[in-house]
């Protein structure tokens, strides 16, 4: 499957370093196969902690290949910022969804599933299923 048919993934964190690290981890665990379009949107434009509608919108545009964009967030205002962008209707690519999933485990599941060529609904379901992962 070509990259232009893959679901894009945006990882939104209050920290640029956290978002970038989770993106690197998820891509690394997806293996050496198809390169999923993944973008980190962490922190503010000035490099501080927080969330930025502009960074999120730019990240979503960068990963959009026409198959939809799954957005995973860490907490609080990241969720609210993405919801506000979705409500505006023209800030994010068509087919963008906020995915209710744990940030790290959900990101890995989303990227692995997208790499297999799954559609947006399957990527969203795989990420959400990460809530059930047991550690003990």
PDB file of C-alpha atoms in Angstrom:
ATOM      1  CA  UNK A   1       0.000   0.000   0.000  1.00  0.00           C
ATOM      2  CA  UNK A   2       1.349   3.417  -0.877  1.00  0.00           C
ATOM      3  CA  UNK A   3       1.836   6.149   1.710  1.00  0.00           C
ATOM      4  CA  UNK A   4      -0.840   8.303   0.067  1.00  0.00           C
ATOM      5  CA  UNK A   5      -3.535   5.835   1.148  1.00  0.00           C
ATOM      6  CA  UNK A   6      -2.569   5.646   4.822  1.00  0.00           C
ATOM      7  CA  UNK A   7      -4.373   7.164   7.776  1.00  0.00           C
ATOM      8  CA  UNK A   8      -2.362  10.005   9.291  1.00  0.00           C
ATOM      9  CA  UNK A   9      -1.701  10.172  13.030  1.00  0.00           C
ATOM     10  CA  UNK A  10      -1.262  13.349  15.103  1.00  0.00           C
ATOM     11  CA  UNK A  11       0.006  13.111  18.676  1.00  0.00           C
ATOM     12  CA  UNK A  12      -0.895  16.122  20.818  1.00  0.00           C
ATOM     13  CA  UNK A  13       0.860  16.621  24.144  1.00  0.00           C
ATOM     14  CA  UNK A  14       1.485  19.543  26.433  1.00  0.00           C
ATOM     15  CA  UNK A  15       5.180  18.870  25.883  1.00  0.00           C
ATOM     16  CA  UNK A  16       6.960  18.926  22.522  1.00  0.00           C
ATOM     17  CA  UNK A  17       9.458  16.380  23.843  1.00  0.00           C
ATOM     18  CA  UNK A  18       6.752  13.969  25.004  1.00  0.00           C
ATOM     19  CA  UNK A  19       4.862  14.190  21.699  1.00  0.00           C
ATOM     20  CA  UNK A  20       8.036  13.645  19.669  1.00  0.00           C
ATOM     21  CA  UNK A  21       9.181  10.752  21.853  1.00  0.00           C
ATOM     22  CA  UNK A  22       5.840   8.956  21.652  1.00  0.00           C
ATOM     23  CA  UNK A  23       5.825   9.443  17.874  1.00  0.00           C
ATOM     24  CA  UNK A  24       9.340   7.968  17.652  1.00  0.00           C
ATOM     25  CA  UNK A  25       8.376   5.027  19.878  1.00  0.00           C
ATOM     26  CA  UNK A  26       5.209   4.250  17.928  1.00  0.00           C
ATOM     27  CA  UNK A  27       6.964   4.410  14.559  1.00  0.00           C
ATOM     28  CA  UNK A  28       9.818   2.279  15.877  1.00  0.00           C
ATOM     29  CA  UNK A  29       7.469  -0.382  17.223  1.00  0.00           C
ATOM     30  CA  UNK A  30       5.541  -0.437  13.947  1.00  0.00           C
ATOM     31  CA  UNK A  31       8.626  -1.966  12.377  1.00  0.00           C
ATOM     32  CA  UNK A  32      10.430  -1.262   9.169  1.00  0.00           C
ATOM     33  CA  UNK A  33       7.412  -1.615   6.925  1.00  0.00           C
ATOM     34  CA  UNK A  34       5.268   1.095   5.473  1.00  0.00           C
ATOM     35  CA  UNK A  35       6.010   4.573   6.775  1.00  0.00           C
ATOM     36  CA  UNK A  36       2.870   5.927   8.415  1.00  0.00           C
ATOM     37  CA  UNK A  37       2.516   9.713   8.348  1.00  0.00           C
ATOM     38  CA  UNK A  38       2.876  10.665  12.014  1.00  0.00           C
ATOM     39  CA  UNK A  39       3.281  14.180  13.387  1.00  0.00           C
ATOM     40  CA  UNK A  40       3.894  15.426  16.897  1.00  0.00           C
ATOM     41  CA  UNK A  41       2.119  18.596  17.990  1.00  0.00           C
ATOM     42  CA  UNK A  42       3.462  19.306  21.414  1.00  0.00           C
ATOM     43  CA  UNK A  43       3.765  22.412  23.499  1.00  0.00           C
ATOM     44  CA  UNK A  44       3.384  25.976  22.330  1.00  0.00           C
ATOM     45  CA  UNK A  45       4.908  27.863  19.417  1.00  0.00           C
ATOM     46  CA  UNK A  46       7.452  29.364  21.807  1.00  0.00           C
ATOM     47  CA  UNK A  47       8.570  25.956  23.058  1.00  0.00           C
ATOM     48  CA  UNK A  48       6.755  26.095  26.382  1.00  0.00           C
ATOM     49  CA  UNK A  49       4.341  23.684  27.968  1.00  0.00           C
ATOM     50  CA  UNK A  50       0.778  23.892  26.725  1.00  0.00           C
ATOM     51  CA  UNK A  51      -1.187  23.283  23.562  1.00  0.00           C
ATOM     52  CA  UNK A  52      -1.350  25.208  20.319  1.00  0.00           C
ATOM     53  CA  UNK A  53      -4.236  25.141  17.874  1.00  0.00           C
ATOM     54  CA  UNK A  54      -1.850  26.317  15.170  1.00  0.00           C
ATOM     55  CA  UNK A  55       0.621  23.475  15.750  1.00  0.00           C
ATOM     56  CA  UNK A  56      -2.185  20.903  15.827  1.00  0.00           C
ATOM     57  CA  UNK A  57      -3.728  22.195  12.594  1.00  0.00           C
ATOM     58  CA  UNK A  58      -0.343  22.246  10.855  1.00  0.00           C
ATOM     59  CA  UNK A  59       0.444  18.701  12.020  1.00  0.00           C
ATOM     60  CA  UNK A  60      -2.920  17.418  10.786  1.00  0.00           C
ATOM     61  CA  UNK A  61      -2.404  19.060   7.396  1.00  0.00           C
ATOM     62  CA  UNK A  62       1.081  17.550   7.172  1.00  0.00           C
ATOM     63  CA  UNK A  63      -0.105  13.953   7.711  1.00  0.00           C
ATOM     64  CA  UNK A  64      -3.324  14.126   5.687  1.00  0.00           C
ATOM     65  CA  UNK A  65      -3.202  11.711   2.755  1.00  0.00           C
ATOM     66  CA  UNK A  66      -6.961  11.651   2.166  1.00  0.00           C
ATOM     67  CA  UNK A  67      -7.611   8.528   4.256  1.00  0.00           C
ATOM     68  CA  UNK A  68      -8.413  10.436   7.443  1.00  0.00           C
ATOM     69  CA  UNK A  69      -6.436  11.710  10.388  1.00  0.00           C
ATOM     70  CA  UNK A  70      -6.528  10.198  13.880  1.00  0.00           C
ATOM     71  CA  UNK A  71      -5.655  12.654  16.654  1.00  0.00           C
ATOM     72  CA  UNK A  72      -4.582  11.320  20.045  1.00  0.00           C
ATOM     73  CA  UNK A  73      -4.108  13.665  22.995  1.00  0.00           C
ATOM     74  CA  UNK A  74      -2.525  13.446  26.394  1.00  0.00           C
ATOM     75  CA  UNK A  75      -4.924  15.348  28.674  1.00  0.00           C
ATOM     76  CA  UNK A  76      -7.005  18.383  29.568  1.00  0.00           C
ATOM     77  CA  UNK A  77      -6.540  21.368  27.310  1.00  0.00           C
ATOM     78  CA  UNK A  78      -5.130  19.199  24.518  1.00  0.00           C
ATOM     79  CA  UNK A  79      -8.521  17.501  24.283  1.00  0.00           C
ATOM     80  CA  UNK A  80     -10.371  20.819  24.490  1.00  0.00           C
ATOM     81  CA  UNK A  81      -8.182  22.407  21.821  1.00  0.00           C
ATOM     82  CA  UNK A  82      -8.770  19.561  19.367  1.00  0.00           C
ATOM     83  CA  UNK A  83     -12.519  19.617  20.090  1.00  0.00           C
ATOM     84  CA  UNK A  84     -12.574  23.364  19.404  1.00  0.00           C
ATOM     85  CA  UNK A  85     -10.731  22.879  16.110  1.00  0.00           C
ATOM     86  CA  UNK A  86     -13.160  20.142  15.074  1.00  0.00           C
ATOM     87  CA  UNK A  87     -16.126  22.353  16.001  1.00  0.00           C
ATOM     88  CA  UNK A  88     -14.808  25.182  13.831  1.00  0.00           C
ATOM     89  CA  UNK A  89     -15.082  22.800  10.901  1.00  0.00           C
ATOM     90  CA  UNK A  90     -12.451  24.250   8.581  1.00  0.00           C
ATOM     91  CA  UNK A  91      -9.267  24.155  10.653  1.00  0.00           C
ATOM     92  CA  UNK A  92      -8.572  20.418  10.303  1.00  0.00           C
ATOM     93  CA  UNK A  93      -8.652  18.172   7.214  1.00  0.00           C
ATOM     94  CA  UNK A  94     -11.913  16.427   6.389  1.00  0.00           C
ATOM     95  CA  UNK A  95     -12.011  13.037   8.069  1.00  0.00           C
ATOM     96  CA  UNK A  96     -10.125  14.116  11.187  1.00  0.00           C
ATOM     97  CA  UNK A  97     -11.189  12.345  14.384  1.00  0.00           C
ATOM     98  CA  UNK A  98     -10.293  12.849  18.007  1.00  0.00           C
ATOM     99  CA  UNK A  99      -9.567   9.343  19.285  1.00  0.00           C
ATOM    100  CA  UNK A 100     -10.399   8.410  22.875  1.00  0.00           C
ATOM    101  CA  UNK A 101      -7.391   6.278  23.767  1.00  0.00           C
ATOM    102  CA  UNK A 102      -4.472   6.145  26.187  1.00  0.00           C
ATOM    103  CA  UNK A 103      -1.726   8.327  24.779  1.00  0.00           C
ATOM    104  CA  UNK A 104       1.261   5.965  24.571  1.00  0.00           C
ATOM    105  CA  UNK A 105      -0.419   2.584  24.101  1.00  0.00           C
ATOM    106  CA  UNK A 106      -3.058   4.087  21.825  1.00  0.00           C
ATOM    107  CA  UNK A 107      -0.434   5.776  19.680  1.00  0.00           C
ATOM    108  CA  UNK A 108       1.434   2.524  19.199  1.00  0.00           C
ATOM    109  CA  UNK A 109      -1.763   0.648  18.330  1.00  0.00           C
ATOM    110  CA  UNK A 110      -2.861   3.388  15.925  1.00  0.00           C
ATOM    111  CA  UNK A 111       0.455   3.528  14.076  1.00  0.00           C
ATOM    112  CA  UNK A 112       0.795  -0.263  13.838  1.00  0.00           C
ATOM    113  CA  UNK A 113      -2.780  -0.572  12.548  1.00  0.00           C
ATOM    114  CA  UNK A 114      -2.354   2.281  10.067  1.00  0.00           C
ATOM    115  CA  UNK A 115       0.875   0.688   8.820  1.00  0.00           C
ATOM    116  CA  UNK A 116      -1.127  -2.426   7.940  1.00  0.00           C
ATOM    117  CA  UNK A 117      -3.267  -0.266   5.654  1.00  0.00           C
ATOM    118  CA  UNK A 118      -6.367  -0.186   7.847  1.00  0.00           C
ATOM    119  CA  UNK A 119      -8.995   2.504   7.449  1.00  0.00           C
ATOM    120  CA  UNK A 120      -9.676   5.295   9.952  1.00  0.00           C
ATOM    121  CA  UNK A 121     -12.399   3.353  11.802  1.00  0.00           C
ATOM    122  CA  UNK A 122     -10.052   0.404  12.367  1.00  0.00           C
ATOM    123  CA  UNK A 123      -7.208   2.696  13.477  1.00  0.00           C
ATOM    124  CA  UNK A 124      -9.553   4.407  15.935  1.00  0.00           C
ATOM    125  CA  UNK A 125     -10.837   1.067  17.253  1.00  0.00           C
ATOM    126  CA  UNK A 126      -7.323  -0.320  17.733  1.00  0.00           C
ATOM    127  CA  UNK A 127      -6.229   2.777  19.636  1.00  0.00           C
ATOM    128  CA  UNK A 128      -9.338   2.747  21.831  1.00  0.00           C
ATOM    129  CA  UNK A 129      -8.860  -0.951  22.551  1.00  0.00           C
ATOM    130  CA  UNK A 130      -5.572  -0.039  24.239  1.00  0.00           C
ATOM    131  CA  UNK A 131      -7.669   0.945  27.286  1.00  0.00           C
ATOM    132  CA  UNK A 132      -8.098  -2.792  27.904  1.00  0.00           C
ATOM    133  CA  UNK A 133      -4.389  -3.652  27.917  1.00  0.00           C
ATOM    134  CA  UNK A 134      -3.504  -5.230  31.248  1.00  0.00           C
ATOM    135  CA  UNK A 135      -0.037  -4.977  32.768  1.00  0.00           C
ATOM    136  CA  UNK A 136      -0.476  -7.501  35.564  1.00  0.00           C
TER     137      UNK A 136
END
